[in-house]
Every structure is written in C-alpha cells, then in structure tokens.
Amino acid sequence: MLAELKGLNEECGVFGIWGHPEAAQITYYGLHSLQHRGQEGAGIVTTDGEKLSAVKGEGLVNEVFGNGKMNDLHGKAAIGHVRYATAGGGGYENVQPLLFHSQTGSLALAHNGNLVNANALKHQLESMGSILQTTSDTEVLAHLIKRSGYTLLKDRVKNALSMLKGAYAFLIMTETEMMVALDPNGLRPLSLGKLNDAYVVASETCAFDVVGATFIRDIEPGELLIIDNGGLHTERFTMHTQRAMCSMEYIYFSRPDSNIDGINVHTARKSLGKQLAMEAPIEADVVTGVPDSSISAAIGYAEFSGIPYELGLIKNRYVGRTFIQPSQSLREQGVKMKLSPVRGVVEGKRVVMVDDSIVRGTTSKRIVRMLREAGATEVHVRISSPPIKNPCFYGIDTSTHEELIASSHSIEEMRELIGADTLSFLTPSGMVEAIARPYEGETGGACMACFTGKYPTEIFPDTVLPHEKC
C-alpha cells in the first residue's frame, strides 16, 4: 500500500562502496534503488584518501544530485543515505550522511534505525559539554566516538557502539577507511557485496542488482566490518546477540526483488498470501491486491484459493509529491489520485481485497468504498500480517497506541469501521511459518513487537518515537 497514505514509513536506507573509480556515481544508482526507503532527503559523502566531500539535500535522489552536483564528489569510496523525515525530524541539518571535522581528521556517518536510549545519551553528552547540532540519533555516535579514550579508531567505534541500544545499521567513513556495523539484534537488513574489486554495502540486495554487484553475505548482528585499501576484515563489538529482524521488512518495506537472510521478499509475501488463504478462506469471484507491496500476497492467496487474481486496483505512477496542504475535502480525494478501481474487473463481483497491514484504517475504508462504488457486490478484506497493536521504537513510523486502530478495536469493530463484508488478519504463528526464517525460536529470529508487544530490547521511559524525530 502507499506509505504516505497509511502512516507507515521506514526511516531510511544506506549504501556504501570502497575501491571503485566511479564511487559517487555507483552510490547514486544504489540510492536510487533504495528510494522506496526514504523520499525526503538524500546525501553522498566521498573520500579521495585525503579529504571528505559531501553533497546532500532535501528531496528525491535525482533532485538532490541534479545540475552537475555530482561533479563535486571525487574519490574511490563513498557512503550514501536516503531518508524519510517525519514531523519534527526534517530539515537540511538532519539529512545524512552527517559530516564532522576535527583536528585529527573527518568522519561521515549514515544510519538506518532508531536508538531507544538516544535521549539518555544526549543528556549525558550535553552534561559533559557536547553541543548537538541536529535532532538525529546519528550524531550521538559521532560524539561517543570522539569522547572515547581508546587510541585506535576501531576501538573507539566499538566502545561507542556498545553504549547504543535499539536498531542501527551504521556506515562510518574517514579519509582512509569505511566501517560497517549492525546492532546486536540485526533489526535492520544490511548486506555485503562486491563489484569487481570494490566492496559494496547496502540496506537491500536489490541495490547490488542495480549496480551490477555480486552478493557475498549479510552483515551479522554485533559485527563491525572494516574496509580499507588493504582489504576487508571483520571484528565484533559484542558477543551478546539475539536475532530479531524486523518482520515488516518482509511484509511491507523491502523491495520484492531483495533477499533478507537468504529469503526472497516476493517469495515470502506470496507465502504469506497462501497462509492467509489457508487461515481465512472465503467464497469470492476475484482476488486483487493493493499496489504495490500487497500484490505478491494477493497472488499467493489466489493461487492457494483457486480464485482468479485480477488487477482490480491500479496505482497512478505519475502522481508527484505535493507541497501544498490540501483541505480535508481534497485530502479525501487523495486516494483516488493514487489508486483507481478497475470497474471492468470488480463490477458485479465478490472481491477479496488483500493488503499488507492496517494502521489507522482510514485508507482501507476509502479503498473498500471505491470498490463498492465501482460495482463490487461484496468486499472481503484479507490482511497478510497480524493486527498492528503496538508502536515501533526501532525506526518505523507506526505512531502511538491511540492512532493504531487495532490497539483499541476488535476485528469486528474494525470491519464495521472500514465497511468490509468480512475482515481477517494473518495469525502471528502463521506469519512465522510462512516467512520461514532459518533461525530457532518461536519467532524464527524476527521482531514482532508491533504485533505482540514483546520488544527485543529494553525500552526507556523517554524513548522518542520515530515519528517525532529521526
């Protein structure tokens, strides 16, 4: 479904490359392939071995790096970032990578995730004299690295990382090396690849396909990967790890051509749809999915149920971002601008509408109404994930309990609110079985906190939700 309509947004994506003569250009294409992870800002920092150069700005990748700005980026290594900025977390100063200069050299940071102890660390740093320039979690790591008492940079980084709690996939670059770090739970996807003799790192493997790189492996939880002109070597900043990959990466966020822990996202979503058809069958004439992330699940539902899959909803590819604030009456038309029912497919039919999730319920209500207005005689809504009842503290904008419809309404109450004939969600156990992650435990090494309320890390009393900052 359309993230901006649902209130369900991922914070960002990262891309890095070391050892390529066209590092900046490769990073541009890598970021373009990760654009779905953030559309509000983008940046690239390069190193030529002596200095770091940066270009960043608010907007889409092609907007930020147009008008010859790429000509300012030189060197054989680069890190890049695309960002989703939510209310209170926008502004140029928060666009990453963040770049810091000191007497001993420069440091660039790009981060995907959210630190649950960021506020506590900020208070601690400010009490010691640090002056923070942004509202971003990312800046905290830079100050912790600088204040560490260790001599070697890798030891300072490991010491700083050990103080962080939450979700983080970090790319750290100096004039002479790049470091890659993933939190002890591996909450965010991060992979290593190779392009000729260059090493490449990305939030999703789809970026490797776009730039022509070969996938090597996933970054391990608690791992610190160090890449320089001498090659690649790996260390650990903690041995206390417990896998908890965000399950919404499979359900919604990642591109269908990406692989996460060896599992193709499209295949996982199709399996979710099949499991959903097994758990919540219904007599109907057609199955349709809400573009784009629900298409795979809808195909799976159709295959298992034997009900034909049809394109009952079409997404308008040419609706750009708007910089005006529409009135409520115009906002109601927003879904029709971006989604249109195909009358010839749904008219006179009993329709199964498959979607990946329901957050507030407002968009689902509008789509059900559109299908009925297009002539559907029945609309049966099937959701390829469990009800989202709890906020995410790890970098996804799932708002507060009050704004999550499933936290305060029964399934029957939600059905009435969205106007569907029937409504069913996938069970948590069914979701785990369908994704089939290759790890032990009842969740298969996945984070399911937004469904179950069982968070893989400590949650601090002053933890700030991602929609309040980045």
Coordinates of C-alpha atoms in Angstrom, one line a residue:
M1 CA 0.0 0.0 0.0
L2 CA 1.0 3.6 -0.3
A3 CA 3.1 4.5 2.7
E4 CA 2.2 8.2 2.8
L5 CA -1.4 7.3 2.9
K6 CA -1.1 4.7 5.6
G7 CA 1.2 6.5 8.1
L8 CA 3.6 3.6 7.9
N9 CA 7.0 4.7 6.9
E10 CA 10.6 3.3 7.1
E11 CA 13.2 5.8 8.2
C12 CA 16.0 5.4 5.6
G13 CA 18.4 3.3 3.5
V14 CA 22.2 3.3 3.3
F15 CA 24.7 2.4 0.6
G16 CA 28.5 2.3 0.6
I17 CA 31.3 1.4 -1.8
W18 CA 35.1 1.2 -1.3
G19 CA 37.6 0.9 -4.1
H20 CA 35.8 2.0 -7.3
P21 CA 36.9 4.9 -9.5
E22 CA 33.3 5.9 -10.0
A23 CA 32.2 5.6 -6.4
A24 CA 29.9 8.6 -6.3
Q25 CA 28.1 7.5 -9.5
I26 CA 27.7 4.0 -8.3
T27 CA 26.3 5.3 -5.0
Y28 CA 23.9 7.5 -6.8
Y29 CA 22.4 4.4 -8.6
G30 CA 22.5 2.5 -5.3
L31 CA 20.5 5.2 -3.6
H32 CA 18.0 5.4 -6.4
S33 CA 17.3 1.7 -6.0
L34 CA 16.7 2.3 -2.3
Q35 CA 14.4 5.4 -2.9
H36 CA 11.4 3.5 -1.5
R37 CA 13.0 3.6 1.9
G38 CA 13.1 7.4 2.1
Q39 CA 11.9 10.2 -0.2
E40 CA 12.5 13.3 1.9
G41 CA 16.3 13.7 1.7
A42 CA 19.5 12.2 0.3
G43 CA 23.2 12.6 0.5
I44 CA 26.6 11.2 -0.6
V45 CA 30.0 11.7 1.0
T46 CA 33.1 10.6 -0.8
T47 CA 36.8 10.3 0.1
D48 CA 39.8 10.7 -2.2
G49 CA 42.1 9.5 0.5
E50 CA 42.9 13.0 1.8
K51 CA 39.6 14.7 2.4
L52 CA 35.8 14.0 2.6
S53 CA 33.4 15.8 0.2
A54 CA 29.7 15.9 0.6
V55 CA 26.6 16.7 -1.4
K56 CA 23.2 16.4 0.3
G57 CA 19.8 18.0 0.3
E58 CA 16.1 17.6 0.8
G59 CA 14.1 15.8 -2.0
L60 CA 14.4 12.8 -4.2
V61 CA 17.7 11.3 -5.3
N62 CA 17.5 12.7 -8.8
E63 CA 16.5 16.2 -7.4
V64 CA 19.3 16.4 -4.9
F65 CA 22.1 15.3 -7.3
G66 CA 21.0 17.1 -10.4
N67 CA 22.5 20.2 -12.1
G68 CA 26.0 18.9 -12.1
K69 CA 26.3 18.5 -8.3
M70 CA 27.9 15.0 -8.7
N71 CA 30.9 16.8 -10.2
D72 CA 31.8 17.9 -6.7
L73 CA 32.2 14.3 -5.5
H74 CA 35.7 12.7 -6.1
G75 CA 37.4 9.6 -4.9
K76 CA 37.2 5.8 -4.9
A77 CA 35.0 5.4 -1.9
A78 CA 31.6 6.8 -0.9
I79 CA 28.7 6.3 1.5
G80 CA 25.1 7.5 0.8
H81 CA 21.8 7.8 2.5
V82 CA 18.1 8.2 1.7
R83 CA 15.9 9.5 4.4
Y84 CA 12.2 9.6 5.4
A85 CA 11.7 12.7 7.5
T86 CA 8.7 12.7 9.8
A87 CA 7.1 15.6 11.7
G88 CA 9.7 17.3 13.9
G89 CA 12.6 15.5 12.3
G90 CA 13.0 17.3 9.0
G91 CA 15.4 20.0 7.9
Y92 CA 18.6 20.1 5.9
E93 CA 20.7 19.7 9.1
N94 CA 19.3 16.2 9.6
V95 CA 19.9 15.0 6.1
Q96 CA 22.6 12.3 6.1
P97 CA 25.4 11.3 5.9
L98 CA 26.4 13.6 8.7
L99 CA 29.9 15.0 8.3
F100 CA 32.2 16.0 11.2
H101 CA 35.6 17.7 11.0
S102 CA 38.2 17.8 13.8
Q103 CA 41.9 18.4 14.3
T104 CA 42.6 14.7 13.9
G105 CA 40.5 14.1 10.7
S106 CA 37.0 13.9 9.4
L107 CA 34.2 11.4 10.0
A108 CA 31.0 10.7 8.0
L109 CA 28.0 8.7 9.4
A110 CA 25.0 7.2 7.7
H111 CA 22.4 5.4 9.9
N112 CA 19.3 3.3 9.4
G113 CA 17.3 2.7 12.5
N114 CA 16.4 4.4 15.8
L115 CA 18.2 4.4 19.2
V116 CA 15.9 3.8 22.1
N117 CA 18.4 5.3 24.6
A118 CA 19.2 8.4 22.4
N119 CA 17.7 10.9 24.8
A120 CA 19.6 9.5 27.8
L121 CA 22.8 9.6 25.8
K122 CA 22.1 13.1 24.7
H123 CA 21.6 14.3 28.2
Q124 CA 24.8 12.6 29.2
L125 CA 26.8 14.2 26.4
E126 CA 25.4 17.6 27.0
S127 CA 26.3 17.4 30.7
M128 CA 29.9 16.8 29.6
G129 CA 29.9 19.8 27.3
S130 CA 28.8 18.4 23.9
I131 CA 26.8 20.8 21.7
L132 CA 24.4 18.8 19.5
Q133 CA 23.7 20.3 16.1
T134 CA 20.9 18.1 14.9
T135 CA 17.9 16.2 16.3
S136 CA 19.2 13.0 14.7
D137 CA 20.2 9.9 16.7
T138 CA 23.2 9.6 14.3
E139 CA 25.0 12.5 15.8
V140 CA 25.1 10.7 19.2
L141 CA 27.5 8.1 17.8
A142 CA 29.9 10.7 16.5
H143 CA 30.2 12.4 19.9
L144 CA 30.6 9.0 21.6
I145 CA 33.4 8.0 19.2
K146 CA 35.2 11.3 19.8
R147 CA 35.0 11.1 23.5
S148 CA 36.2 7.5 23.8
G149 CA 39.5 7.1 25.5
Y150 CA 40.9 4.5 23.1
T151 CA 43.7 5.3 20.7
L152 CA 42.7 3.3 17.6
L153 CA 39.5 4.4 15.7
K154 CA 38.1 0.8 15.6
D155 CA 38.4 0.5 19.3
R156 CA 36.7 3.9 19.8
V157 CA 33.9 2.9 17.5
K158 CA 33.5 -0.5 19.2
N159 CA 33.3 1.3 22.6
A160 CA 30.8 3.8 21.3
L161 CA 28.6 1.1 19.7
S162 CA 28.5 -0.9 23.0
M163 CA 26.7 2.1 24.6
L164 CA 23.9 2.1 22.0
K165 CA 20.5 0.4 22.4
G166 CA 18.0 -0.1 19.7
A167 CA 18.1 -0.6 15.9
Y168 CA 21.1 0.6 13.9
A169 CA 22.8 -0.2 10.7
F170 CA 25.7 2.3 10.5
L171 CA 28.1 3.2 7.8
I172 CA 31.1 5.1 9.1
M173 CA 33.8 6.6 6.8
T174 CA 37.0 8.5 7.3
E175 CA 39.6 9.6 4.7
T176 CA 41.2 6.2 4.8
E177 CA 38.6 3.5 5.8
M178 CA 34.9 2.6 5.9
M179 CA 33.3 0.7 8.8
V180 CA 30.0 -1.1 8.8
A181 CA 28.1 -2.0 12.0
L182 CA 24.8 -3.8 12.7
D183 CA 23.0 -3.8 16.1
P184 CA 23.1 -6.9 18.3
N185 CA 19.6 -7.9 17.2
G186 CA 20.1 -7.3 13.5
L187 CA 16.8 -5.4 13.4
R188 CA 17.6 -3.8 10.1
P189 CA 18.8 -5.5 6.9
L190 CA 22.4 -4.9 5.8
S191 CA 24.3 -6.8 3.2
L192 CA 27.8 -7.0 1.7
G193 CA 28.6 -7.4 -1.9
K194 CA 31.4 -7.0 -4.4
L195 CA 31.7 -5.1 -7.7
N196 CA 34.8 -6.1 -9.5
D197 CA 37.5 -5.3 -6.9
A198 CA 35.3 -2.9 -4.9
Y199 CA 33.3 -3.8 -1.8
V200 CA 29.7 -2.7 -1.6
V201 CA 27.3 -2.4 1.3
A202 CA 23.6 -1.8 1.1
S203 CA 20.4 -1.9 3.1
E204 CA 18.9 -4.2 0.5
T205 CA 20.3 -6.6 -2.0
C206 CA 18.2 -5.1 -4.8
A207 CA 20.9 -2.3 -4.9
F208 CA 23.5 -4.9 -5.8
D209 CA 21.5 -6.0 -8.8
V210 CA 21.0 -2.4 -10.0
V211 CA 24.8 -1.5 -9.8
G212 CA 26.0 -4.9 -11.1
A213 CA 27.5 -6.1 -7.8
T214 CA 27.5 -9.7 -6.5
F215 CA 26.0 -10.6 -3.1
I216 CA 28.6 -12.0 -0.7
R217 CA 26.7 -12.3 2.6
D218 CA 24.6 -10.5 5.2
I219 CA 26.2 -8.4 7.9
E220 CA 26.0 -10.3 11.2
P221 CA 24.4 -8.8 14.3
G222 CA 27.1 -7.3 16.6
E223 CA 29.6 -7.2 13.7
L224 CA 32.0 -4.4 12.9
L225 CA 33.3 -4.7 9.3
I226 CA 36.3 -2.6 8.4
I227 CA 37.2 -1.9 4.8
D228 CA 40.2 -0.1 3.6
N229 CA 42.8 -0.2 0.8
G230 CA 44.3 -3.3 2.4
G231 CA 41.0 -5.2 2.0
L232 CA 38.3 -6.3 4.4
H233 CA 38.4 -7.7 7.9
T234 CA 35.8 -8.3 10.5
E235 CA 35.6 -7.8 14.2
R236 CA 32.8 -7.9 16.8
F237 CA 31.8 -5.2 19.2
T238 CA 29.6 -7.6 21.2
M239 CA 29.1 -11.3 21.5
H240 CA 25.7 -10.8 23.1
T241 CA 23.4 -11.1 20.1
Q242 CA 19.9 -12.3 19.5
R243 CA 18.4 -12.1 16.0
A244 CA 15.3 -10.0 15.7
M245 CA 15.0 -8.9 12.1
C246 CA 12.0 -6.5 11.6
S247 CA 9.2 -8.6 10.2
M248 CA 7.8 -5.6 8.4
E249 CA 10.8 -5.7 6.1
Y250 CA 9.3 -8.9 4.6
I251 CA 5.7 -7.8 4.8
Y252 CA 5.9 -4.2 3.5
F253 CA 9.1 -2.2 3.4
S254 CA 11.7 -4.1 1.3
R255 CA 11.6 -4.3 -2.5
P256 CA 10.2 -7.7 -3.7
D257 CA 13.5 -8.4 -5.6
S258 CA 15.5 -8.1 -2.4
N259 CA 16.7 -11.1 -0.3
I260 CA 16.8 -10.9 3.5
D261 CA 18.7 -13.6 5.3
G262 CA 18.5 -15.7 2.2
I263 CA 14.8 -15.3 1.8
N264 CA 13.4 -13.6 -1.3
V265 CA 10.9 -10.9 -0.3
H266 CA 8.4 -11.6 -3.1
T267 CA 8.5 -15.3 -2.2
A268 CA 7.9 -14.5 1.4
R269 CA 5.0 -12.3 0.6
K270 CA 3.5 -14.9 -1.7
S271 CA 3.8 -17.5 1.1
L272 CA 2.0 -15.0 3.5
G273 CA -0.8 -14.8 1.0
K274 CA -1.1 -18.6 0.8
Q275 CA -1.1 -18.9 4.5
L276 CA -3.8 -16.3 4.7
A277 CA -5.9 -18.2 2.2
M278 CA -5.5 -21.3 4.4
E279 CA -6.4 -19.5 7.6
A280 CA -9.2 -17.2 6.2
P281 CA -10.9 -18.7 3.2
I282 CA -13.9 -17.1 1.6
E283 CA -16.2 -17.6 -1.4
A284 CA -15.5 -14.9 -4.0
D285 CA -15.1 -14.2 -7.7
V286 CA -11.8 -12.3 -7.9
V287 CA -8.7 -11.6 -5.7
T288 CA -7.0 -8.2 -6.0
G289 CA -4.1 -6.7 -4.2
V290 CA -3.5 -3.1 -3.1
P291 CA -0.4 -1.9 -5.1
D292 CA 2.5 -2.3 -4.7
S293 CA 3.6 -4.3 -1.7
S294 CA 0.4 -6.4 -1.4
I295 CA 0.5 -7.8 -5.0
S296 CA 2.7 -10.7 -4.1
A297 CA 0.5 -11.7 -1.2
A298 CA -2.6 -11.4 -3.3
I299 CA -1.1 -13.7 -6.0
G300 CA -0.4 -16.2 -3.2
Y301 CA -3.9 -16.0 -1.9
A302 CA -5.3 -16.5 -5.4
E303 CA -3.1 -19.5 -6.1
F304 CA -4.0 -21.3 -2.9
S305 CA -7.7 -20.5 -3.0
G306 CA -8.2 -21.1 -6.7
I307 CA -9.9 -17.7 -7.1
P308 CA -8.6 -15.8 -10.1
Y309 CA -6.2 -13.0 -9.4
E310 CA -7.1 -9.7 -11.2
L311 CA -5.8 -6.2 -11.3
G312 CA -8.7 -4.7 -9.6
L313 CA -6.8 -1.6 -8.3
I314 CA -4.4 0.5 -10.4
K315 CA -1.7 2.8 -9.0
N316 CA -1.1 6.0 -10.8
R317 CA 2.7 6.1 -11.4
Y318 CA 2.7 9.8 -12.2
V319 CA 1.4 11.4 -9.1
G320 CA 4.3 13.5 -7.8
R321 CA 4.8 14.8 -4.3
T322 CA 2.7 17.8 -3.4
F323 CA 4.0 20.8 -1.4
I324 CA 0.5 22.3 -0.6
Q325 CA -1.6 21.3 2.3
P326 CA -5.0 20.3 0.9
S327 CA -8.3 20.8 2.7
Q328 CA -9.9 17.8 4.2
S329 CA -12.3 17.5 1.4
L330 CA -9.5 17.5 -1.2
R331 CA -7.5 15.1 1.0
E332 CA -10.3 12.7 0.8
Q333 CA -9.7 12.6 -2.9
G334 CA -6.1 11.7 -2.4
V335 CA -6.6 8.0 -2.6
K336 CA -8.4 8.3 -5.9
M337 CA -5.5 10.2 -7.3
K338 CA -3.1 7.4 -6.4
L339 CA -5.4 4.4 -6.6
S340 CA -8.2 3.7 -9.0
P341 CA -10.5 0.7 -9.1
V342 CA -10.9 -1.2 -12.4
R343 CA -14.6 -1.2 -12.9
G344 CA -14.5 -3.9 -15.6
V345 CA -12.8 -6.2 -13.2
V346 CA -14.8 -5.7 -10.0
E347 CA -18.3 -4.7 -11.2
G348 CA -20.8 -7.3 -10.2
K349 CA -18.1 -9.4 -8.5
R350 CA -17.4 -10.6 -4.9
V351 CA -13.9 -9.2 -4.3
V352 CA -11.2 -10.3 -2.0
M353 CA -9.0 -7.3 -1.3
V354 CA -5.6 -8.3 0.0
D355 CA -3.5 -5.7 1.8
D356 CA -0.3 -6.0 3.9
S357 CA -1.5 -4.1 7.0
I358 CA -4.0 -1.8 8.6
V359 CA -2.6 1.1 10.6
R360 CA -5.3 3.8 11.2
G361 CA -7.9 2.2 9.0
T362 CA -8.8 5.4 7.0
T363 CA -7.2 4.3 3.8
S364 CA -8.7 0.8 3.9
K365 CA -12.1 2.4 4.4
R366 CA -11.6 4.6 1.3
I367 CA -10.5 1.7 -0.8
V368 CA -13.4 -0.5 0.2
R369 CA -15.7 2.4 -0.6
M370 CA -14.1 2.8 -4.0
L371 CA -14.5 -0.8 -4.8
R372 CA -18.2 -0.7 -3.9
E373 CA -18.7 2.5 -6.0
A374 CA -17.1 0.6 -8.9
G375 CA -19.8 -2.1 -8.6
A376 CA -18.3 -4.7 -6.3
T377 CA -21.2 -6.7 -4.7
E378 CA -19.1 -7.8 -1.8
V379 CA -15.7 -6.7 -0.5
H380 CA -13.8 -9.2 1.8
V381 CA -10.6 -7.7 3.2
R382 CA -7.7 -10.0 4.0
I383 CA -4.5 -8.7 5.7
S384 CA -1.3 -10.6 5.2
S385 CA 0.0 -9.7 8.7
P386 CA -1.3 -9.7 12.3
P387 CA -3.1 -6.6 13.7
I388 CA -0.6 -3.8 14.5
K389 CA -1.3 -3.1 18.1
N390 CA 1.9 -1.6 19.4
P391 CA 4.2 1.3 18.3
C392 CA 7.6 0.6 16.8
F393 CA 10.6 2.2 18.6
Y394 CA 13.2 1.0 16.1
G395 CA 12.8 3.3 13.1
I396 CA 9.4 2.8 11.7
D397 CA 6.7 5.4 12.0
T398 CA 3.8 3.5 13.5
S399 CA 2.7 6.4 15.6
T400 CA 1.2 5.9 19.1
H401 CA -1.2 3.3 20.6
E402 CA -4.0 5.9 20.2
E403 CA -3.6 6.1 16.4
L404 CA -3.3 2.3 15.8
I405 CA -6.8 1.2 15.2
A406 CA -6.1 -2.4 16.2
S407 CA -4.9 -1.4 19.7
S408 CA -8.3 -0.3 20.7
H409 CA -10.8 -2.1 18.4
S410 CA -11.7 -5.7 17.9
I411 CA -11.5 -7.2 14.4
E412 CA -15.3 -7.0 14.1
E413 CA -15.2 -3.3 15.1
M414 CA -12.5 -2.7 12.5
R415 CA -14.6 -4.5 9.9
E416 CA -17.5 -2.2 10.6
L417 CA -15.3 0.9 10.5
I418 CA -13.8 0.1 7.1
G419 CA -17.1 -1.1 5.7
A420 CA -16.0 -4.5 4.6
D421 CA -18.2 -7.6 4.4
T422 CA -15.6 -9.6 6.2
L423 CA -12.1 -8.9 7.6
S424 CA -9.4 -11.3 8.6
F425 CA -5.8 -11.0 9.6
L426 CA -2.9 -13.5 9.5
T427 CA -2.1 -15.1 12.8
P428 CA 1.4 -14.4 14.3
S429 CA 2.2 -18.1 14.2
G430 CA 1.0 -18.3 10.6
M431 CA 3.2 -15.4 9.7
V432 CA 6.3 -17.0 11.2
E433 CA 5.5 -20.3 9.4
A434 CA 5.0 -18.6 6.1
I435 CA 8.2 -16.5 6.1
A436 CA 10.2 -19.5 7.4
R437 CA 13.3 -17.7 8.6
P438 CA 16.1 -20.2 9.2
Y439 CA 16.6 -19.5 12.9
E440 CA 15.3 -21.2 16.0
G441 CA 12.7 -19.8 18.4
E442 CA 9.0 -19.1 18.3
T443 CA 9.5 -16.0 16.0
G444 CA 12.2 -17.5 13.8
G445 CA 14.6 -14.7 14.7
A446 CA 12.2 -12.0 13.7
C447 CA 11.0 -8.9 15.7
M448 CA 7.2 -9.0 16.1
A449 CA 6.9 -6.3 18.7
C450 CA 4.3 -4.2 16.7
F451 CA 2.1 -7.3 16.7
T452 CA 2.8 -8.9 20.1
G453 CA 4.3 -6.1 22.3
K454 CA 7.3 -8.2 23.0
Y455 CA 10.3 -5.9 22.3
P456 CA 13.7 -7.4 21.8
T457 CA 15.5 -4.5 23.6
E458 CA 14.9 -2.5 26.7
I459 CA 12.5 0.4 26.1
F460 CA 13.5 3.5 28.0
P461 CA 10.8 5.8 29.6
D462 CA 11.9 8.8 27.5
T463 CA 12.3 6.8 24.3
V464 CA 11.2 9.1 21.4
L465 CA 9.0 7.6 18.7
P466 CA 10.4 7.7 15.2
H467 CA 7.6 10.0 14.0
E468 CA 8.8 12.6 16.5
K469 CA 12.5 12.6 15.4
C470 CA 14.9 10.6 13.3

